[in-house]
Amino acid sequence: MLIAVSMRVTENNTYVEQRDSLSHDWAQLFNAISVTPILIPNLIEDPTKYLKDLPISGLILTGGESVIENYTSTPITAYKKRDDTELNLLSYASENKIPVLGTCRGLQLINRFFNGKNSSRINQTHSHKVACNHDITILTNSIIPDMSKQIISVNSYHEDGVLIEEISSELRAFATWNNETVEGIYHPELPILAIQWHPERNPEITSLDEKIINHWVELCN
C-alpha cells in the first residue's frame, strides 16, 4: 500500500541549505504497519500530482515546525512552502475522500484547513509541558470506541496546539489534555483524523497508537 508522506524543513548547521527531511523513526513505524511511503517534497510546483498519478491509498501529514498563521507578516520561505504543499495535498485529499492522518503539526494544519484556530506557546500560557509524557483523556468516540473514557499517557513535543474552544466546527475531538487542549480530532464525514503526539517516536507501537493507526489503515484499504 502506497502512502504519501509530507516532510519537514531542516537547516544545515555548517552552510546555508534548507532540506526536506523525515526522521528514521518514521521508517521504523512504516515497517511496523506494512506501508510503503512516497515522500512529497515541499518545493514541487504541483504536489497533488503524486496523489493523482500514483495509486496512493492515503496521506500522512507529519510533525515539525509551526504552522504559519499570518502570511502578510511572514516572509515567503520554505516554511510557507511547506504550508502551501500540505494545504494543497489536504484539499485534494478531502475533495477525493483520500484518508488523511495528521500527527502533531498535522493536527494543527488540519484544524486550520477547516477554519479552526491554533495557539502558540501553550507551554507558557497553559502550563503544557514539552519533551515529556503526559496523560490525555479519551472521549466517547467512533474512532476507538473501546478506549472511550480511558486516561492514557502519550508523548508531548509541541509548543503550539489547539485549545478546546479553537477546534473547527467541522471537526470533532476524541482526546483532550487537562480539559484544555485538543489531542485527537476526526472529521465526522470525511476519512480524516489526527493526533497531537508522535507515534513514531515510541520505541514500540503502543496499544493506543496501534488501534488508531489500524483504524486509519482500514480506511485506506
PDB file of C-alpha atoms in Angstrom:
ATOM      1  CA  MET A   1       0.000   0.000   0.000  1.00  0.00           C
ATOM      2  CA  LEU A   2       1.424   3.367  -1.070  1.00  0.00           C
ATOM      3  CA  ILE A   3       1.044   6.265   1.373  1.00  0.00           C
ATOM      4  CA  ALA A   4       2.000   9.864   0.541  1.00  0.00           C
ATOM      5  CA  VAL A   5       4.005  11.456   3.373  1.00  0.00           C
ATOM      6  CA  SER A   6       4.823  15.129   3.905  1.00  0.00           C
ATOM      7  CA  MET A   7       8.259  16.222   5.150  1.00  0.00           C
ATOM      8  CA  ARG A   8       9.606  18.879   7.461  1.00  0.00           C
ATOM      9  CA  VAL A   9      12.130  21.578   6.505  1.00  0.00           C
ATOM     10  CA  THR A  10      15.530  21.343   8.209  1.00  0.00           C
ATOM     11  CA  GLU A  11      18.540  23.666   8.195  1.00  0.00           C
ATOM     12  CA  ASN A  12      22.129  22.600   7.612  1.00  0.00           C
ATOM     13  CA  ASN A  13      24.336  23.682  10.511  1.00  0.00           C
ATOM     14  CA  THR A  14      27.525  24.224   8.502  1.00  0.00           C
ATOM     15  CA  TYR A  15      26.297  26.094   5.413  1.00  0.00           C
ATOM     16  CA  VAL A  16      23.103  27.599   4.074  1.00  0.00           C
ATOM     17  CA  GLU A  17      20.940  24.829   2.675  1.00  0.00           C
ATOM     18  CA  GLN A  18      17.350  24.035   3.534  1.00  0.00           C
ATOM     19  CA  ARG A  19      16.321  20.423   3.146  1.00  0.00           C
ATOM     20  CA  ASP A  20      13.171  18.363   3.236  1.00  0.00           C
ATOM     21  CA  SER A  21      13.605  15.505   5.692  1.00  0.00           C
ATOM     22  CA  LEU A  22      11.946  12.702   7.588  1.00  0.00           C
ATOM     23  CA  SER A  23      13.339  11.048  10.703  1.00  0.00           C
ATOM     24  CA  HIS A  24      14.351   7.398  10.727  1.00  0.00           C
ATOM     25  CA  ASP A  25      11.688   6.891  13.400  1.00  0.00           C
ATOM     26  CA  TRP A  26       9.093   7.106  10.659  1.00  0.00           C
ATOM     27  CA  ALA A  27      10.775   4.361   8.639  1.00  0.00           C
ATOM     28  CA  GLN A  28      10.508   2.041  11.629  1.00  0.00           C
ATOM     29  CA  LEU A  29       6.804   2.843  12.001  1.00  0.00           C
ATOM     30  CA  PHE A  30       6.189   2.274   8.279  1.00  0.00           C
ATOM     31  CA  ASN A  31       7.818  -1.143   8.608  1.00  0.00           C
ATOM     32  CA  ALA A  32       5.600  -1.944  11.586  1.00  0.00           C
ATOM     33  CA  ILE A  33       2.359  -1.070   9.769  1.00  0.00           C
ATOM     34  CA  SER A  34       3.469  -2.523   6.403  1.00  0.00           C
ATOM     35  CA  VAL A  35       3.066   0.545   4.202  1.00  0.00           C
ATOM     36  CA  THR A  36       5.350   1.977   1.515  1.00  0.00           C
ATOM     37  CA  PRO A  37       5.920   5.746   1.887  1.00  0.00           C
ATOM     38  CA  ILE A  38       6.025   8.149  -1.047  1.00  0.00           C
ATOM     39  CA  LEU A  39       7.796  11.287   0.206  1.00  0.00           C
ATOM     40  CA  ILE A  40       6.409  14.602  -1.060  1.00  0.00           C
ATOM     41  CA  PRO A  41       8.935  17.474  -1.479  1.00  0.00           C
ATOM     42  CA  ASN A  42       7.891  20.968  -0.433  1.00  0.00           C
ATOM     43  CA  LEU A  43       9.054  22.996  -3.434  1.00  0.00           C
ATOM     44  CA  ILE A  44       7.478  20.975  -6.226  1.00  0.00           C
ATOM     45  CA  GLU A  45       5.085  23.031  -8.340  1.00  0.00           C
ATOM     46  CA  ASP A  46       2.100  20.670  -8.098  1.00  0.00           C
ATOM     47  CA  PRO A  47       2.383  18.253  -5.159  1.00  0.00           C
ATOM     48  CA  THR A  48      -1.076  16.857  -5.871  1.00  0.00           C
ATOM     49  CA  LYS A  49       0.323  15.092  -8.958  1.00  0.00           C
ATOM     50  CA  TYR A  50       1.630  12.418  -6.586  1.00  0.00           C
ATOM     51  CA  LEU A  51      -1.931  11.754  -5.455  1.00  0.00           C
ATOM     52  CA  LYS A  52      -3.305  11.980  -8.989  1.00  0.00           C
ATOM     53  CA  ASP A  53      -0.699   9.941 -10.880  1.00  0.00           C
ATOM     54  CA  LEU A  54       0.187   7.218  -8.361  1.00  0.00           C
ATOM     55  CA  PRO A  55      -2.029   4.602  -6.706  1.00  0.00           C
ATOM     56  CA  ILE A  56      -1.897   6.448  -3.387  1.00  0.00           C
ATOM     57  CA  SER A  57      -4.110   4.942  -0.677  1.00  0.00           C
ATOM     58  CA  GLY A  58      -3.655   7.629   1.986  1.00  0.00           C
ATOM     59  CA  LEU A  59      -1.821  10.757   3.130  1.00  0.00           C
ATOM     60  CA  ILE A  60       0.182  11.361   6.314  1.00  0.00           C
ATOM     61  CA  LEU A  61       0.890  14.939   7.420  1.00  0.00           C
ATOM     62  CA  THR A  62       3.907  14.740   9.736  1.00  0.00           C
ATOM     63  CA  GLY A  63       5.142  16.976  12.553  1.00  0.00           C
ATOM     64  CA  GLY A  64       7.891  19.555  12.941  1.00  0.00           C
ATOM     65  CA  GLU A  65       7.787  23.371  12.749  1.00  0.00           C
ATOM     66  CA  SER A  66       4.899  25.721  13.372  1.00  0.00           C
ATOM     67  CA  VAL A  67       2.003  26.318  11.031  1.00  0.00           C
ATOM     68  CA  ILE A  68       2.369  29.857   9.658  1.00  0.00           C
ATOM     69  CA  GLU A  69      -0.836  31.677  10.569  1.00  0.00           C
ATOM     70  CA  ASN A  70      -0.322  35.133   9.073  1.00  0.00           C
ATOM     71  CA  TYR A  71       1.358  35.285   5.679  1.00  0.00           C
ATOM     72  CA  THR A  72       1.091  39.086   5.453  1.00  0.00           C
ATOM     73  CA  SER A  73       3.668  39.489   8.227  1.00  0.00           C
ATOM     74  CA  THR A  74       5.779  36.452   7.409  1.00  0.00           C
ATOM     75  CA  PRO A  75       8.397  36.321   4.608  1.00  0.00           C
ATOM     76  CA  ILE A  76       7.812  33.740   1.909  1.00  0.00           C
ATOM     77  CA  THR A  77      10.197  30.973   2.912  1.00  0.00           C
ATOM     78  CA  ALA A  78      10.471  27.225   2.607  1.00  0.00           C
ATOM     79  CA  TYR A  79       8.360  27.042   5.765  1.00  0.00           C
ATOM     80  CA  LYS A  80       5.479  28.778   3.983  1.00  0.00           C
ATOM     81  CA  LYS A  81       6.111  26.448   1.051  1.00  0.00           C
ATOM     82  CA  ARG A  82       5.536  23.539   3.397  1.00  0.00           C
ATOM     83  CA  ASP A  83       2.224  25.040   4.486  1.00  0.00           C
ATOM     84  CA  ASP A  84       1.232  25.524   0.846  1.00  0.00           C
ATOM     85  CA  THR A  85       2.269  21.981  -0.086  1.00  0.00           C
ATOM     86  CA  GLU A  86       0.371  20.350   2.758  1.00  0.00           C
ATOM     87  CA  LEU A  87      -2.731  22.516   2.314  1.00  0.00           C
ATOM     88  CA  ASN A  88      -2.831  21.625  -1.387  1.00  0.00           C
ATOM     89  CA  LEU A  89      -2.457  17.936  -0.574  1.00  0.00           C
ATOM     90  CA  LEU A  90      -5.127  18.143   2.115  1.00  0.00           C
ATOM     91  CA  SER A  91      -7.516  19.979  -0.187  1.00  0.00           C
ATOM     92  CA  TYR A  92      -7.157  17.352  -2.909  1.00  0.00           C
ATOM     93  CA  ALA A  93      -7.425  14.514  -0.402  1.00  0.00           C
ATOM     94  CA  SER A  94     -10.599  15.899   1.164  1.00  0.00           C
ATOM     95  CA  GLU A  95     -12.212  16.505  -2.236  1.00  0.00           C
ATOM     96  CA  ASN A  96     -11.418  12.955  -3.317  1.00  0.00           C
ATOM     97  CA  LYS A  97     -12.014  11.277   0.058  1.00  0.00           C
ATOM     98  CA  ILE A  98      -8.422  10.052   0.367  1.00  0.00           C
ATOM     99  CA  PRO A  99      -7.808   9.059   4.022  1.00  0.00           C
ATOM    100  CA  VAL A 100      -5.587  11.525   5.916  1.00  0.00           C
ATOM    101  CA  LEU A 101      -3.661  11.003   9.157  1.00  0.00           C
ATOM    102  CA  GLY A 102      -2.094  14.044  10.834  1.00  0.00           C
ATOM    103  CA  THR A 103       0.476  13.936  13.633  1.00  0.00           C
ATOM    104  CA  CYS A 104       1.408  16.902  15.853  1.00  0.00           C
ATOM    105  CA  ARG A 105       1.713  19.825  13.385  1.00  0.00           C
ATOM    106  CA  GLY A 106      -0.524  17.778  11.078  1.00  0.00           C
ATOM    107  CA  LEU A 107      -3.399  18.101  13.572  1.00  0.00           C
ATOM    108  CA  GLN A 108      -2.915  21.856  13.722  1.00  0.00           C
ATOM    109  CA  LEU A 109      -2.794  22.160   9.930  1.00  0.00           C
ATOM    110  CA  ILE A 110      -5.992  20.116   9.526  1.00  0.00           C
ATOM    111  CA  ASN A 111      -7.732  22.288  12.115  1.00  0.00           C
ATOM    112  CA  ARG A 112      -6.622  25.428  10.280  1.00  0.00           C
ATOM    113  CA  PHE A 113      -7.719  23.996   6.907  1.00  0.00           C
ATOM    114  CA  PHE A 114     -11.228  23.607   8.297  1.00  0.00           C
ATOM    115  CA  ASN A 115     -11.178  27.206   9.638  1.00  0.00           C
ATOM    116  CA  GLY A 116     -10.253  26.422  13.210  1.00  0.00           C
ATOM    117  CA  LYS A 117      -7.558  28.314  15.133  1.00  0.00           C
ATOM    118  CA  ASN A 118      -4.192  27.378  16.645  1.00  0.00           C
ATOM    119  CA  SER A 119      -2.431  28.836  19.681  1.00  0.00           C
ATOM    120  CA  SER A 120       1.311  29.416  20.049  1.00  0.00           C
ATOM    121  CA  ARG A 121       3.451  28.750  23.126  1.00  0.00           C
ATOM    122  CA  ILE A 122       0.820  26.828  25.065  1.00  0.00           C
ATOM    123  CA  ASN A 123       3.731  25.533  27.160  1.00  0.00           C
ATOM    124  CA  GLN A 124       3.867  29.060  28.601  1.00  0.00           C
ATOM    125  CA  THR A 125       0.230  30.152  28.511  1.00  0.00           C
ATOM    126  CA  HIS A 126      -1.367  26.885  29.644  1.00  0.00           C
ATOM    127  CA  SER A 127       1.462  25.110  31.511  1.00  0.00           C
ATOM    128  CA  HIS A 128       1.575  22.487  28.787  1.00  0.00           C
ATOM    129  CA  LYS A 129       4.801  20.524  29.297  1.00  0.00           C
ATOM    130  CA  VAL A 130       7.131  19.777  26.385  1.00  0.00           C
ATOM    131  CA  ALA A 131       9.524  16.861  25.754  1.00  0.00           C
ATOM    132  CA  CYS A 132       7.857  14.539  28.239  1.00  0.00           C
ATOM    133  CA  ASN A 133       4.863  12.269  28.589  1.00  0.00           C
ATOM    134  CA  HIS A 134       1.505  13.453  29.870  1.00  0.00           C
ATOM    135  CA  ASP A 135      -1.940  11.969  30.426  1.00  0.00           C
ATOM    136  CA  ILE A 136      -4.780  12.520  27.978  1.00  0.00           C
ATOM    137  CA  THR A 137      -8.452  11.631  28.272  1.00  0.00           C
ATOM    138  CA  ILE A 138     -10.092   9.622  25.509  1.00  0.00           C
ATOM    139  CA  LEU A 139     -13.599  10.950  24.884  1.00  0.00           C
ATOM    140  CA  THR A 140     -16.573   8.868  23.770  1.00  0.00           C
ATOM    141  CA  ASN A 141     -15.948   8.464  20.064  1.00  0.00           C
ATOM    142  CA  SER A 142     -16.328   6.321  16.955  1.00  0.00           C
ATOM    143  CA  ILE A 143     -12.585   6.110  16.159  1.00  0.00           C
ATOM    144  CA  ILE A 144     -11.518   3.930  19.092  1.00  0.00           C
ATOM    145  CA  PRO A 145     -14.809   3.369  20.942  1.00  0.00           C
ATOM    146  CA  ASP A 146     -13.451   0.585  23.158  1.00  0.00           C
ATOM    147  CA  MET A 147     -10.973   3.044  24.716  1.00  0.00           C
ATOM    148  CA  SER A 148     -13.557   5.745  25.471  1.00  0.00           C
ATOM    149  CA  LYS A 149     -13.220   7.429  28.887  1.00  0.00           C
ATOM    150  CA  GLN A 150      -9.744   5.993  29.476  1.00  0.00           C
ATOM    151  CA  ILE A 151      -6.795   8.099  30.667  1.00  0.00           C
ATOM    152  CA  ILE A 152      -3.640   7.234  28.720  1.00  0.00           C
ATOM    153  CA  SER A 153      -0.074   8.568  28.705  1.00  0.00           C
ATOM    154  CA  VAL A 154       1.322   9.896  25.390  1.00  0.00           C
ATOM    155  CA  ASN A 155       4.418  11.876  24.458  1.00  0.00           C
ATOM    156  CA  SER A 156       4.330  15.658  24.121  1.00  0.00           C
ATOM    157  CA  TYR A 157       6.708  17.594  21.849  1.00  0.00           C
ATOM    158  CA  HIS A 158       4.598  20.589  20.811  1.00  0.00           C
ATOM    159  CA  GLU A 159       4.716  24.209  21.948  1.00  0.00           C
ATOM    160  CA  ASP A 160       1.773  25.111  19.699  1.00  0.00           C
ATOM    161  CA  GLY A 161      -1.635  23.489  19.885  1.00  0.00           C
ATOM    162  CA  VAL A 162      -5.389  23.735  19.554  1.00  0.00           C
ATOM    163  CA  LEU A 163      -7.395  24.869  22.567  1.00  0.00           C
ATOM    164  CA  ILE A 164     -10.764  23.198  23.004  1.00  0.00           C
ATOM    165  CA  GLU A 165     -12.581  26.400  22.095  1.00  0.00           C
ATOM    166  CA  GLU A 166     -10.481  26.739  18.919  1.00  0.00           C
ATOM    167  CA  ILE A 167     -11.388  23.464  17.237  1.00  0.00           C
ATOM    168  CA  SER A 168     -13.103  23.794  13.861  1.00  0.00           C
ATOM    169  CA  SER A 169     -16.875  23.450  13.903  1.00  0.00           C
ATOM    170  CA  GLU A 170     -16.433  20.812  11.174  1.00  0.00           C
ATOM    171  CA  LEU A 171     -14.223  18.583  13.332  1.00  0.00           C
ATOM    172  CA  ARG A 172     -14.764  16.536  16.483  1.00  0.00           C
ATOM    173  CA  ALA A 173     -12.343  15.891  19.343  1.00  0.00           C
ATOM    174  CA  PHE A 174     -11.743  12.335  20.521  1.00  0.00           C
ATOM    175  CA  ALA A 175      -8.943  13.109  23.004  1.00  0.00           C
ATOM    176  CA  THR A 176      -8.033  16.083  25.207  1.00  0.00           C
ATOM    177  CA  TRP A 177      -5.381  17.123  27.708  1.00  0.00           C
ATOM    178  CA  ASN A 178      -6.427  18.598  31.050  1.00  0.00           C
ATOM    179  CA  ASN A 179      -9.759  19.635  29.502  1.00  0.00           C
ATOM    180  CA  GLU A 180      -7.831  22.492  27.846  1.00  0.00           C
ATOM    181  CA  THR A 181      -6.214  21.344  24.600  1.00  0.00           C
ATOM    182  CA  VAL A 182      -7.226  19.001  21.813  1.00  0.00           C
ATOM    183  CA  GLU A 183      -5.103  15.845  21.466  1.00  0.00           C
ATOM    184  CA  GLY A 184      -7.115  13.912  18.871  1.00  0.00           C
ATOM    185  CA  ILE A 185      -9.557  15.021  16.160  1.00  0.00           C
ATOM    186  CA  TYR A 186     -11.556  13.478  13.344  1.00  0.00           C
ATOM    187  CA  HIS A 187     -13.930  14.599  10.620  1.00  0.00           C
ATOM    188  CA  PRO A 188     -17.397  13.065  11.054  1.00  0.00           C
ATOM    189  CA  GLU A 189     -17.987  12.738   7.286  1.00  0.00           C
ATOM    190  CA  LEU A 190     -14.529  12.509   5.698  1.00  0.00           C
ATOM    191  CA  PRO A 191     -11.776   9.893   6.361  1.00  0.00           C
ATOM    192  CA  ILE A 192      -9.592  12.436   8.185  1.00  0.00           C
ATOM    193  CA  LEU A 193      -8.162  12.094  11.688  1.00  0.00           C
ATOM    194  CA  ALA A 194      -5.182  13.451  13.586  1.00  0.00           C
ATOM    195  CA  ILE A 195      -3.322  13.143  16.871  1.00  0.00           C
ATOM    196  CA  GLN A 196      -1.197  15.729  18.647  1.00  0.00           C
ATOM    197  CA  TRP A 197       1.528  13.333  19.757  1.00  0.00           C
ATOM    198  CA  HIS A 198       4.259  11.455  17.834  1.00  0.00           C
ATOM    199  CA  PRO A 199       3.556   7.726  17.410  1.00  0.00           C
ATOM    200  CA  GLU A 200       6.828   7.276  15.513  1.00  0.00           C
ATOM    201  CA  ARG A 201       8.935   8.351  18.499  1.00  0.00           C
ATOM    202  CA  ASN A 202       7.909   5.469  20.735  1.00  0.00           C
ATOM    203  CA  PRO A 203      10.372   2.535  20.816  1.00  0.00           C
ATOM    204  CA  GLU A 204       7.445   0.206  20.100  1.00  0.00           C
ATOM    205  CA  ILE A 205       3.967   0.953  18.865  1.00  0.00           C
ATOM    206  CA  THR A 206       1.598   1.429  21.804  1.00  0.00           C
ATOM    207  CA  SER A 207      -1.839  -0.134  22.128  1.00  0.00           C
ATOM    208  CA  LEU A 208      -3.459   3.285  21.640  1.00  0.00           C
ATOM    209  CA  ASP A 209      -1.432   4.090  18.514  1.00  0.00           C
ATOM    210  CA  GLU A 210      -1.989   0.606  17.123  1.00  0.00           C
ATOM    211  CA  LYS A 211      -5.763   0.975  17.402  1.00  0.00           C
ATOM    212  CA  ILE A 212      -5.773   4.457  15.867  1.00  0.00           C
ATOM    213  CA  ILE A 213      -3.425   3.550  13.027  1.00  0.00           C
ATOM    214  CA  ASN A 214      -5.251   0.285  12.326  1.00  0.00           C
ATOM    215  CA  HIS A 215      -8.497   2.238  12.090  1.00  0.00           C
ATOM    216  CA  TRP A 216      -6.882   4.624   9.614  1.00  0.00           C
ATOM    217  CA  VAL A 217      -5.248   1.833   7.580  1.00  0.00           C
ATOM    218  CA  GLU A 218      -8.664   0.197   7.248  1.00  0.00           C
ATOM    219  CA  LEU A 219      -9.938   3.451   5.770  1.00  0.00           C
ATOM    220  CA  CYS A 220      -7.073   3.316   3.261  1.00  0.00           C
ATOM    221  CA  ASN A 221      -7.838  -0.234   2.124  1.00  0.00           C
TER     222      ASN A 221
END
